[in-house]
Structures are given as C-alpha cells and as structure tokens.
Short mmCIF file of C-alpha atoms (C1' of nucleotides) in Angstrom, two decimals:
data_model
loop_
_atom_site.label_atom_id
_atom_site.label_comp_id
_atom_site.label_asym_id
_atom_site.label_seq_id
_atom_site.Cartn_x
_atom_site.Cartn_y
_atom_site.Cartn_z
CA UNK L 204 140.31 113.50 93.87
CA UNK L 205 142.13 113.24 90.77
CA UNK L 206 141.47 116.50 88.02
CA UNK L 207 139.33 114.06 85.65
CA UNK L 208 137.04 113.31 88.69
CA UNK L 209 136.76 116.65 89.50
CA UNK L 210 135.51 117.75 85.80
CA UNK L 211 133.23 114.87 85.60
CA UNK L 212 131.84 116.20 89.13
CA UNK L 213 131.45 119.83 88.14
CA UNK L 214 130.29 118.61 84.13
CA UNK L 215 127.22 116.34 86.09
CA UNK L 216 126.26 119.44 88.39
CA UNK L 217 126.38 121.98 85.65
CA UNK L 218 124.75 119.97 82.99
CA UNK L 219 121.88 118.85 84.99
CA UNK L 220 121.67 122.45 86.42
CA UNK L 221 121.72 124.39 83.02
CA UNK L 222 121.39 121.27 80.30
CA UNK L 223 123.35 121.32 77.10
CA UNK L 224 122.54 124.56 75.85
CA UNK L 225 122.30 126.48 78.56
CA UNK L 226 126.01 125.08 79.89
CA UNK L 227 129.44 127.09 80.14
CA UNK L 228 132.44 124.97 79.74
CA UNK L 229 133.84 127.91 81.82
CA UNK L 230 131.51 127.18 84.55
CA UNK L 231 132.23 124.14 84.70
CA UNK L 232 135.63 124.48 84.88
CA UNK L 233 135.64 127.42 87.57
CA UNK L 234 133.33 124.32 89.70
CA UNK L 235 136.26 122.06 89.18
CA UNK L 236 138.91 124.61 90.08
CA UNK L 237 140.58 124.27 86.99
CA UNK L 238 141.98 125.82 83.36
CA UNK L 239 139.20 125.55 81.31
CA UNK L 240 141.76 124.15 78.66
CA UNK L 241 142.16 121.15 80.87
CA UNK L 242 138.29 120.52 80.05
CA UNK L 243 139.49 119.80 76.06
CA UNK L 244 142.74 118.11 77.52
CA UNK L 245 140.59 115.47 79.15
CA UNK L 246 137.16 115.43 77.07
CA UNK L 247 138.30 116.71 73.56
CA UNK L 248 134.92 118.65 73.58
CA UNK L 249 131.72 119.97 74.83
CA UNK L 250 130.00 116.87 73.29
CA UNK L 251 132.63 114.64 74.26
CA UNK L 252 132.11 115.68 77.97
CA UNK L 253 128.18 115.62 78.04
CA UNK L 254 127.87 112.25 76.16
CA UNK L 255 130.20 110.86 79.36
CA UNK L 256 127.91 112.76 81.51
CA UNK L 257 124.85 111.72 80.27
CA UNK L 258 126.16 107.64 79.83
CA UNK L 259 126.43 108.09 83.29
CA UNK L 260 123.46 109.11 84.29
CA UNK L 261 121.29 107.75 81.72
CA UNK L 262 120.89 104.22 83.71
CA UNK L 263 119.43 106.33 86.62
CA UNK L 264 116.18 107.32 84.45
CA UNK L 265 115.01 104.33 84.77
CA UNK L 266 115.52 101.98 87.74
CA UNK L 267 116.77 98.73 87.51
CA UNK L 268 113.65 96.03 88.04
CA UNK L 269 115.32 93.40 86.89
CA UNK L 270 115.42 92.08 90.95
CA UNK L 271 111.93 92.93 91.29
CA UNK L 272 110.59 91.36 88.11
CA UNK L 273 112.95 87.53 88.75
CA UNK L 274 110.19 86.91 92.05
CA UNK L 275 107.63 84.90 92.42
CA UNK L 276 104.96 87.07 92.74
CA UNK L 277 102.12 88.58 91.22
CA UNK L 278 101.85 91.31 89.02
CA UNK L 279 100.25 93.45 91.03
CA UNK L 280 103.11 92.44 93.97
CA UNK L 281 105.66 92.99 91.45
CA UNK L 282 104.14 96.87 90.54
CA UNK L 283 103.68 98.10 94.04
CA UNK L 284 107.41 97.06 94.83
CA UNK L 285 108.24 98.90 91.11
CA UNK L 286 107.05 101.77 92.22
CA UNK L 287 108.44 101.95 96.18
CA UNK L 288 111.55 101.23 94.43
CA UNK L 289 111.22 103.71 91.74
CA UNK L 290 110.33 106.74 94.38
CA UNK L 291 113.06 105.67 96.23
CA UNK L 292 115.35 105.69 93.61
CA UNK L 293 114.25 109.15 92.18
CA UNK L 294 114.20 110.50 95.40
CA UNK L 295 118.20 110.37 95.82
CA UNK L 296 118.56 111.48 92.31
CA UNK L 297 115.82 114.41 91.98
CA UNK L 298 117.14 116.41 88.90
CA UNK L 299 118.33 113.60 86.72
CA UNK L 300 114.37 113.11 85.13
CA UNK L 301 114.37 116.46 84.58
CA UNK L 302 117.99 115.83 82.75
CA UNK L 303 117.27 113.01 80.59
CA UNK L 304 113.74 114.34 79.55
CA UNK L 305 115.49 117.68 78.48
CA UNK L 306 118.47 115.76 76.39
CA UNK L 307 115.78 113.64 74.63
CA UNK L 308 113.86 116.52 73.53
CA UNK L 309 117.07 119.01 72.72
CA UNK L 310 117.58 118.75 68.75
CA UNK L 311 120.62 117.38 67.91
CA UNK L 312 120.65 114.96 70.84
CA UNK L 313 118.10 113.05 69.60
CA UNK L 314 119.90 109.79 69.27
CA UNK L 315 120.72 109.56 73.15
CA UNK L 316 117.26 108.31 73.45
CA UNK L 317 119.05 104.87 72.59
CA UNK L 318 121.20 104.70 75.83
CA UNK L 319 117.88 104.53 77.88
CA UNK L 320 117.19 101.18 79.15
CA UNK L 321 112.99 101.58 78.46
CA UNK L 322 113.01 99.42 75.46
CA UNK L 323 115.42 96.53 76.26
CA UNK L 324 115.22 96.41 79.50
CA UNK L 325 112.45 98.70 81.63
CA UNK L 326 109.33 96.77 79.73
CA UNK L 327 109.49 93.70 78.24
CA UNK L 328 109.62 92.07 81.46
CA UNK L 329 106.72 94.20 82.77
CA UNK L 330 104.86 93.50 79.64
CA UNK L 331 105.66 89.05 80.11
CA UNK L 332 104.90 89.42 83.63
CA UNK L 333 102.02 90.95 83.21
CA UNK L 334 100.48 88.76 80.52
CA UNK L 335 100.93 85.63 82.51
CA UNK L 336 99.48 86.98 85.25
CA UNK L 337 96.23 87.41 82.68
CA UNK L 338 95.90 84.28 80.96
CA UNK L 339 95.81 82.71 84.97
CA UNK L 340 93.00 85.64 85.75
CA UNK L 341 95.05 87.04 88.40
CA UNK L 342 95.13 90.81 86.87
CA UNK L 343 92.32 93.11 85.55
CA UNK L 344 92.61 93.38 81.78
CA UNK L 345 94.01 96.90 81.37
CA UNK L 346 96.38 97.63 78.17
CA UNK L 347 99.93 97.35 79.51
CA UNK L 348 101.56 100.04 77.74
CA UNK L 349 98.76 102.50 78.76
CA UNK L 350 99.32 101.25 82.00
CA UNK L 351 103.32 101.51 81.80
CA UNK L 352 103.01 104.75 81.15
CA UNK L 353 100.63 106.49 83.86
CA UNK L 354 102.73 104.43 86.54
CA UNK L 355 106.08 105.98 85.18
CA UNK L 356 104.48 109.15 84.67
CA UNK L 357 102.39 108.96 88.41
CA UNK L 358 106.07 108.56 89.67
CA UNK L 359 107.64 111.22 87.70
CA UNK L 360 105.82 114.10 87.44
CA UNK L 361 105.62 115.65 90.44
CA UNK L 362 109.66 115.96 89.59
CA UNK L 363 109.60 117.17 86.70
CA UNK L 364 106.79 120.19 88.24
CA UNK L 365 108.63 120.16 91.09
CA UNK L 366 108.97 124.44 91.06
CA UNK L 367 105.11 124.56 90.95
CA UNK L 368 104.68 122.14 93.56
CA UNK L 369 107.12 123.93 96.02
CA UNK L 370 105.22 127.45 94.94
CA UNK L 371 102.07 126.33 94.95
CA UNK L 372 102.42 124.66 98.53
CA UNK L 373 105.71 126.78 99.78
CA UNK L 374 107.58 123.48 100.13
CA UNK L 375 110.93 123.32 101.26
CA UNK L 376 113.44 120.69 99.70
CA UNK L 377 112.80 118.55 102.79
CA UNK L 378 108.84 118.53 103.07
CA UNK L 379 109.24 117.60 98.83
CA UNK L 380 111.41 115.02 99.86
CA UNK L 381 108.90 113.64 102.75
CA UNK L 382 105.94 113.95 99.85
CA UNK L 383 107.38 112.17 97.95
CA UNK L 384 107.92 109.52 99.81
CA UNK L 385 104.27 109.60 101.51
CA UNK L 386 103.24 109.43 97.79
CA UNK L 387 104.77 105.93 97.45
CA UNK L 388 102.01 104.13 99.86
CA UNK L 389 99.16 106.32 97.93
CA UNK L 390 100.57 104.88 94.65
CA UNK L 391 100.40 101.45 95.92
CA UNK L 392 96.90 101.87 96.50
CA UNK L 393 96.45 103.40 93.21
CA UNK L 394 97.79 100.46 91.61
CA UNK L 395 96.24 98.06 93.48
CA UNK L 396 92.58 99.06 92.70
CA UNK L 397 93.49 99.33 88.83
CA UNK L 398 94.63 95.79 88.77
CA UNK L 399 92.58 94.59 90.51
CA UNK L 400 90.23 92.27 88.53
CA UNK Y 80 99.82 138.56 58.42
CA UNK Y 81 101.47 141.73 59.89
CA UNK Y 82 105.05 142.01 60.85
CA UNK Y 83 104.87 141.38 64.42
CA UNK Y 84 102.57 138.48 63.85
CA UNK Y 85 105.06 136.98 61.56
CA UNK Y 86 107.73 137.34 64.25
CA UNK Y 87 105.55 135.57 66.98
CA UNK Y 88 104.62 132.99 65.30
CA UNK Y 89 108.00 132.32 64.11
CA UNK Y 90 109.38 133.36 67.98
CA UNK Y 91 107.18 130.51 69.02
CA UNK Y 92 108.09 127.85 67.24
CA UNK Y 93 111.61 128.51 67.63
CA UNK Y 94 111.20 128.82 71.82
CA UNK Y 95 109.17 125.53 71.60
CA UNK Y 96 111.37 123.99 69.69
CA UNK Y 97 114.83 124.52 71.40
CA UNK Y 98 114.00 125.99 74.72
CA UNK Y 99 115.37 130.12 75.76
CA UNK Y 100 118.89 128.87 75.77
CA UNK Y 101 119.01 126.84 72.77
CA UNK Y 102 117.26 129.56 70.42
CA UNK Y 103 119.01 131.76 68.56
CA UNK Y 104 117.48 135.34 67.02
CA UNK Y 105 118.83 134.91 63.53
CA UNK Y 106 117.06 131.63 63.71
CA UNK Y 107 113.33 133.55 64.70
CA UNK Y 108 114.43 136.22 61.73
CA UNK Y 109 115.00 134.08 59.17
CA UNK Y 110 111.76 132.07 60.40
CA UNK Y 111 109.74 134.82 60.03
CA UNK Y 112 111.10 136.21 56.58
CA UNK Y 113 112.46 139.77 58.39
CA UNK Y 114 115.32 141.56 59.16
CA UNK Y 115 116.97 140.27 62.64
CA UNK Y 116 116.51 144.49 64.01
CA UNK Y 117 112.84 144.13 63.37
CA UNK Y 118 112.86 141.89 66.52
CA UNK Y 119 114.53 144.08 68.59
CA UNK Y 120 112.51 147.50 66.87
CA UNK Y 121 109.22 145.20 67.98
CA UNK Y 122 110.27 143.49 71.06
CA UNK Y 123 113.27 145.40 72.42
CA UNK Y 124 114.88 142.03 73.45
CA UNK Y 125 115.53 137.84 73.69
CA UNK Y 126 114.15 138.10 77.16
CA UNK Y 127 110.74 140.08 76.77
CA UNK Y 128 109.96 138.34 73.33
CA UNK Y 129 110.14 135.06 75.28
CA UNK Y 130 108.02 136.60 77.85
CA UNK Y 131 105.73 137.31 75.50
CA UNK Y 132 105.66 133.88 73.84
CA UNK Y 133 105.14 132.22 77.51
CA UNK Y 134 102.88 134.38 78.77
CA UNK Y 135 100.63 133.22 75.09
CA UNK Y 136 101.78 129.37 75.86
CA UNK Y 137 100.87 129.26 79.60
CA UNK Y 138 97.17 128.65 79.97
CA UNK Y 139 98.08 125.96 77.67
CA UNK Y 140 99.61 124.06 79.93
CA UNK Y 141 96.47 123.32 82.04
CA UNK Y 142 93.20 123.60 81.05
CA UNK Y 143 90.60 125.58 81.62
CA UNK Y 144 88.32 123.60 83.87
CA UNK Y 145 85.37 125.81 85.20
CA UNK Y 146 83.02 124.03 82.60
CA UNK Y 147 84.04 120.87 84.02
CA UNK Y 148 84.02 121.68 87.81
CA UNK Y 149 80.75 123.78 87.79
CA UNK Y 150 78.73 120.81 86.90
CA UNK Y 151 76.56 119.01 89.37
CA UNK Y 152 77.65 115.48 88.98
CA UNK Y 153 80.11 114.09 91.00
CA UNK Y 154 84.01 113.99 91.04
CA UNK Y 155 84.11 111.09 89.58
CA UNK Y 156 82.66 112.42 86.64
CA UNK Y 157 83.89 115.24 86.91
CA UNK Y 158 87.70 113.79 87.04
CA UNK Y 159 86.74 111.61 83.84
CA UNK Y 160 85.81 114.54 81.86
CA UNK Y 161 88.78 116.19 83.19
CA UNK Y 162 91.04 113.75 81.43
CA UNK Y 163 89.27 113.74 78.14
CA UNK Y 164 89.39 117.42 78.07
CA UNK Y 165 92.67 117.47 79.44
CA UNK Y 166 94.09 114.88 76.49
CA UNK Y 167 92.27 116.67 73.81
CA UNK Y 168 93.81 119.82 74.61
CA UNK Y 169 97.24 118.20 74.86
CA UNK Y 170 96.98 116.91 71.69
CA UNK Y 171 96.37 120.08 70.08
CA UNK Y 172 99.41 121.75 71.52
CA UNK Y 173 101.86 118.33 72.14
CA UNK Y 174 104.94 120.52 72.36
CA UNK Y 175 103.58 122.66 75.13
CA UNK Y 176 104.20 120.50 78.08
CA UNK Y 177 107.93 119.69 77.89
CA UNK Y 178 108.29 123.92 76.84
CA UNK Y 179 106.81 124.67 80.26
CA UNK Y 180 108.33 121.96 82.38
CA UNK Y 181 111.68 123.34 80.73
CA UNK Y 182 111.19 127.02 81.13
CA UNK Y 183 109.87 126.19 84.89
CA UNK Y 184 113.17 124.40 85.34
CA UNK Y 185 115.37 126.97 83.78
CA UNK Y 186 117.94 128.83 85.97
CA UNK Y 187 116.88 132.27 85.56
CA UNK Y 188 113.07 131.92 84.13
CA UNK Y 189 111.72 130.72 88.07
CA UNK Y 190 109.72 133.45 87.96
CA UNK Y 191 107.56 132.19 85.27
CA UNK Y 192 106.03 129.76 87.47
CA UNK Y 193 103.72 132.49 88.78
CA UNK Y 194 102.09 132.56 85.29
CA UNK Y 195 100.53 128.96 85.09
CA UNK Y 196 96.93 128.59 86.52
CA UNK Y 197 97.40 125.78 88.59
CA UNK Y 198 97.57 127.60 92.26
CA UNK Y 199 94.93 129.52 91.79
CA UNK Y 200 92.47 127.67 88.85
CA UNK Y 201 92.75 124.49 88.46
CA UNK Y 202 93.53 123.29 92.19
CA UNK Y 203 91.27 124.60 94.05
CA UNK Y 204 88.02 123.50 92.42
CA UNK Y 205 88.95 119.89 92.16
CA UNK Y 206 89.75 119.73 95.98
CA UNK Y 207 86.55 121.52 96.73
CA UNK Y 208 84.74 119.18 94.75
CA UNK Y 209 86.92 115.85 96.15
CA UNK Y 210 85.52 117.48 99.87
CA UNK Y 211 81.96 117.24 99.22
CA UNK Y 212 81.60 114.61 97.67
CA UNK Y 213 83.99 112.81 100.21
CA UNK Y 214 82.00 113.78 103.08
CA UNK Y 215 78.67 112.18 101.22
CA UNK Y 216 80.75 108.98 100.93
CA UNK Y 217 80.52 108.99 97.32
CA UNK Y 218 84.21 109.01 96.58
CA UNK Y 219 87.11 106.68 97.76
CA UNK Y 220 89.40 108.58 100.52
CA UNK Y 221 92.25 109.26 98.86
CA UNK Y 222 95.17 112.26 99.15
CA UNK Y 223 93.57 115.11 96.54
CA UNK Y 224 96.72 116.35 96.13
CA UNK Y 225 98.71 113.27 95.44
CA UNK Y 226 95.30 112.07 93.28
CA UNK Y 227 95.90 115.19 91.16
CA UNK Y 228 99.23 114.74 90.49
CA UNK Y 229 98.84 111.95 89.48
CA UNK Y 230 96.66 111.89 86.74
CA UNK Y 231 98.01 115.22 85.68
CA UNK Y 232 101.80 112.82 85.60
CA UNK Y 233 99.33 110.09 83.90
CA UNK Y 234 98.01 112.57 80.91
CA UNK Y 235 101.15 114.71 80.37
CA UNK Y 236 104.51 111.77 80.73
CA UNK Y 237 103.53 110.37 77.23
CA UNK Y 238 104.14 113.83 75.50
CA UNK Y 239 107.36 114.43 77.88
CA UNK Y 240 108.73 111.06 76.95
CA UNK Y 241 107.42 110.81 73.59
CA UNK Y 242 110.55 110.77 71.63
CA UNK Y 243 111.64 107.06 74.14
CA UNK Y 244 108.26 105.70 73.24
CA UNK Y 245 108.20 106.67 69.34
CA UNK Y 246 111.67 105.06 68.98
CA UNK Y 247 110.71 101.97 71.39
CA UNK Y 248 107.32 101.24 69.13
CA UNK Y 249 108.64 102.88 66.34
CA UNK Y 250 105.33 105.27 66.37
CA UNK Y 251 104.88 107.44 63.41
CA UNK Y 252 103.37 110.86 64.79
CA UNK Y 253 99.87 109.99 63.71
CA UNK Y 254 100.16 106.86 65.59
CA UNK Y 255 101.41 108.50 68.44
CA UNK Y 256 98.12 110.76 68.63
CA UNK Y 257 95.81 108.24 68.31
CA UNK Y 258 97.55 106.37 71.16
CA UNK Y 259 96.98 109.38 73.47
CA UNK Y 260 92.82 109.35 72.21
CA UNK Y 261 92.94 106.34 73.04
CA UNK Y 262 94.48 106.62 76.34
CA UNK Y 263 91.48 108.81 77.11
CA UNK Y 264 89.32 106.07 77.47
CA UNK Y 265 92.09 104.01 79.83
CA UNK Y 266 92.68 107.00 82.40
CA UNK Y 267 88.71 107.26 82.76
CA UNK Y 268 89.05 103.30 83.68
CA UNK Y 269 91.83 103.54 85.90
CA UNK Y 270 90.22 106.95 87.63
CA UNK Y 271 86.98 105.32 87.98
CA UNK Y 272 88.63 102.21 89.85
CA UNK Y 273 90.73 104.66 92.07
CA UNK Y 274 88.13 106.57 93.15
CA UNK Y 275 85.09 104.47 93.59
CA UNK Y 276 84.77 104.11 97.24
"C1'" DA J 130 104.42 167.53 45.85
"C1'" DA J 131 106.58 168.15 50.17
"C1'" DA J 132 106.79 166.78 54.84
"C1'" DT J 133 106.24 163.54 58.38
"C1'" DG J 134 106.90 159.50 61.00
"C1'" DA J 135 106.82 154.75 61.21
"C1'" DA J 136 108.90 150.47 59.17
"C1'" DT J 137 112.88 148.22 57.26
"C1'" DT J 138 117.65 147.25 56.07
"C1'" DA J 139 122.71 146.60 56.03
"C1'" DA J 140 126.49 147.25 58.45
"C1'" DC J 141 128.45 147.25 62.63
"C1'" DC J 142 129.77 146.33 67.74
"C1'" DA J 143 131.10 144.40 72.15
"C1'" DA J 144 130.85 140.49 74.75
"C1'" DA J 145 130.71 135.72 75.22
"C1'" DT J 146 131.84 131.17 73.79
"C1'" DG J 147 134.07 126.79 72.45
"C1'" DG J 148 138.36 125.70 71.37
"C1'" DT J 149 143.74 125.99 70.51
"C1'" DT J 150 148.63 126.71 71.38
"C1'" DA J 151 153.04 127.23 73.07
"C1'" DA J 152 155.37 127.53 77.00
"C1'" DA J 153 155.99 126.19 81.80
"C1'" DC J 154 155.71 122.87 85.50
"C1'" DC J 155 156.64 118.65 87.80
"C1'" DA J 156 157.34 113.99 89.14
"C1'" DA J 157 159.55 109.75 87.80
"C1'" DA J 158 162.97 107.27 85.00
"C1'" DA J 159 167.66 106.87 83.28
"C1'" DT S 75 171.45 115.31 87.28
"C1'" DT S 76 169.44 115.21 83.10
"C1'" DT S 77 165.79 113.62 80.34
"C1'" DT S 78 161.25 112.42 79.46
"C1'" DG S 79 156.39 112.69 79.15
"C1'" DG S 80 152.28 113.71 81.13
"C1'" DT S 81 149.90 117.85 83.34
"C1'" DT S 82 148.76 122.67 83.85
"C1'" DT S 83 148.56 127.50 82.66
"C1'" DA S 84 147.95 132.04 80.39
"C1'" DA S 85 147.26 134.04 76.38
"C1'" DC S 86 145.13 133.84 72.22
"C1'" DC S 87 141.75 132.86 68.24
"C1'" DA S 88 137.71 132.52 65.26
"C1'" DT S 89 133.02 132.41 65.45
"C1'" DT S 90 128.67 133.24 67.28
"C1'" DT S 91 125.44 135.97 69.63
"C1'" DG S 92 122.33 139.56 71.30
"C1'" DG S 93 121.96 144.03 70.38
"C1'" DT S 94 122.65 148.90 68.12
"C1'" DT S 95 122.89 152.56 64.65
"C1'" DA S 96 122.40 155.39 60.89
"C1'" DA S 97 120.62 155.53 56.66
"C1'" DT S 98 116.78 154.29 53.60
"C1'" DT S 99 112.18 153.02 52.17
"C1'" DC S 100 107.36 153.62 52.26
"C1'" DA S 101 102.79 154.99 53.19
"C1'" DT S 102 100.09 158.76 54.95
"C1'" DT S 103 99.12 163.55 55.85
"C1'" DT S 104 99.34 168.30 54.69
#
DNA sequence: AAATGAATTAACCAAATGGTTAAACCAAAA
DNA sequence: TTTTGGTTTAACCATTTGGTTAATTCATTT
C-alpha cells in the first residue's frame, strides 16, 4: 500500500471517529505509521486532507437510486426497494451518517453541504416518480417532501442513536447489525400502508 | 443576571453551537462578558461545565410523555399526540438534537448516554401501551421498537439534516419552522395509516 | 473604619497542536 | 559511479488552549 493510501486510510478512520475538531493530525499519522510531516507533504493541510476525506465519502450519505428509480414500477415498488437498498447500504458503512451529519453542522464547513447528492440527484427523481404515479391514482396523496424526509430519517436514525440503542437494549455490534436489517421488511410495511391510497 | 448565569448561558450556546471539541473557553468568556478564570473559579473545568450544560440539555432531547401515556385513549392517539408534542418541543430547542446525537457519539463523552430518559421514560410506557391495546386488536401488529424508532427518526432527521434541506429549498429559518408544524399534521397521517389494524 | 471573605482581573504557564525546515535517504537515470 | 529528484525523518516553531496564580476589587460584617 503506497504512503498516500495509507494516510487517506488512517485520515477516513480518524475523521469519522473524532470529526474535524476533535481530530489529531498526529493520530492520524501514528495510524498510518508515518512522520506526521509526510501528512503536509501529501495533503498541504488539515483542510486539504478532510475535504479529500469527506469527497470521498460524501456519495455514501446518500445511496445511489438512480437504478432503482429507471424501472418500471410503481412508486410504492420503487420506495420499498429505496429503502432495502438504503439499509443495506448504511449497514456496510455505519459511521459515515453520523460523519456527514456532523461536517454539515460544524461551522466553518458549512459549504460541504453542496457535495451531497440530495438536491441534484437523491429527489427529483423521487419527487417525478412520485407525481406520475398520482395523476394515474396509483399513490395516496401524501406531500412528497414530508414524505422524503421520515423515510430517510426512518432509515437513519437508529444510526445516528446508535449508543442509546446498544445501552438501552445491551446490543452488541452484531445483533445492531441483524436489527437493522430485520428493520428493512418492517419499513416496507411502513411504507406500504402510507401509500397506499 | 448573576455571574454564573451569564457563563451558562453563554457555555450553552457555545457547546450547542460547536460541539465539546470544537469550543473554545475564551470563546464562552468573551460570550458571557467575564474574565476567562471566572469559568474555572465557577466551574473548575471544560469538562464539568459541559457536564453541567448536558445534564440542563438532556431531558430536552425527548419529551416528557407521562401526560400523553397516562391517558385512556388508545395508542393510536396516544402516538399522534406524541408527535405533536414531540415537534413542538423540537421546535423550541432545534439545536438540541444534533448536540446530543454528537455528544452521544463523541469518543470520550459515552457516558453521557446514561443521562437521556429514553431507557427508563419514554420506552417503556409506549410499549406498555402498544401491548394492550394490541391484545384488544385495536392496533396493527407491528415491531414497538422498530415503530418507535421510527417516528422518533421521522420527527428529529429534519432538524439533523436541516442545513441539506435549507440549501436544497433555499428555506429561510422561519420557513423551515413552519415546515416542521406542518409536518405535525403529516406524521399523525402516516402514524394513523401504520397503525390502524 | 477596619477586617473579612468572596468575586474579579491580568499575567502567566505548560502542554498540545498544526505546520515548517533542512538534512538525510534512496531508487532510477545518465 | 555520479547525479537527480522524489520521499522520509527529526528537530523545530509559532500559536492556541485549558488551566493557574497572586494580587486587587468590592460588598458585607464587626
């Protein structure tokens, strides 16, 4: 593994582990197994380093649908395989919602809310699928946006809370893990009765 | 206003603001209009003024529901005034989500997790109520657990993710609260579709 | 008015932190 | 073999940060 691979390796772990603030370029470097000068050697800076970091993990916030949303389906179709997909997808990346929601509300990293694919590319198909689906009568009239939201946030939260889940319920990593994925089915359901008209 | 009440309220709005890592004494000093000693003369150090602060901010995170849950309607009802309560309160205090999902997730500050109500308040008394009122048939069968997750992800994402959805509607803060009223009204919807057996 | 004790301030301190530098290392080209 | 240029290291630097101290101010008690 080359040294820039193994900065970028020990900058993700760190950084998602600590966030910006709480960070140490010198633990990241000790991670790495390297002179922390090689950090500025290869990344210029602190910033330098977490903007790559977070560029890289930014596209993981949000899945990509763009597969799910091409079908020919129904809405509601088209929402229950969202959200499989999006537990899925969380599910092999645990800490990164935590990660992005943390940058977004840091000041002074305000403007990496731009590098999240929500606005471009998470709901305007959502939105057009779902309003075709309701001029035909095929969907419950709901307000998509309101509706956007509690099926991102359904999927999310219980990784953001994730400590007070595992206290509450003395879960280990791997019985979160399994919940998780039970709660995909339960969604589904979820989803299915609020759409349908 | 005395001298320690200057320095909390100024302690608080700094640790809401930028988190235990990101905030910076001088920064709660100047705030407050005193000498940076008088926070260590008051509150010895960083780490029990924070404690302080969270231990004030934590039963803001969820409500308190005994009002709610010692009703005698039924969960459904129940749930729906849960989320119009549960927005309301949110709305007063919109910062105090993402400061407790961050300190929660903060190496070092686990510990605080023990503070916030939700073992030992607020889940008990909504699966109670889920039980009876499942075994008279007059609620859908549905995972209580994964159901309160759930709309506790449903009220609580927009105020986590507000700064993506301010920039993707371009919301003005006034806007952005009377989106969340009028979410109120959407959650009781969806609820009422979810659980109606 | 003198004494007392808490409240306040300015100056200071040690440690930590992001970042720099000059020298050394090392593999490939000439 | 020497030169070259990228890579790595140890030592160093300036600033920031949480925290301390000793002196001073101020209100209250005697």
């Amino acid at each position: 593994m080359s040294t820039e691979e193994k900065i970028l390796e020990a900058a993700e772990a760190i950084f998602i582990k600590d966030g910006y603030d709480g960070a140490r370029m010198q633990d990241i470097a000790d991670r790495a197994e390297i002179n922390k000068a090689m950090l500025h050697y290869y990344f210029r800076s602190k910033d330098q380093l977490f903007e790559r970091v977070f560029n890289e993990k930014a596209k993981f916030f949000f899945p990509e649908i763009a597969g799910v949303f091409s079908k020919d389906n129904t809405f509601i179709e088209k929402m229950e395989e969202f959200v499989e997909l999006y537990i899925h997808f969380i599910n092999q990346y645990p800490f990164i919602p935590f990660f992005i929601i943390r940058t977004i509300n840091t000041s002074g990293k305000e403007s990496f809310i731009e590098k999240l694919p929500f606005k471009d590319s998470l709901a305007p198909p959502i939105f057009n699928s779902y309003f075709q689906d309701s001029q035909k009568g095929l969907v419950a009239e709901i307000n998509p946006l309101q509706f956007v939201l509690s099926v991102i946030g359904m999927c999310i939260f219980p990784f953001l809370g994730r400590p007070i889940l595992q206290h509450a319920f003395d879960l280990k990593p791997e019985q979160f893990t399994e919940l998780m994925e039970l709660r995909i089915n339960e969604l589904k359901i979820y989803i299915r009765k609020i759409l349908t008209p």
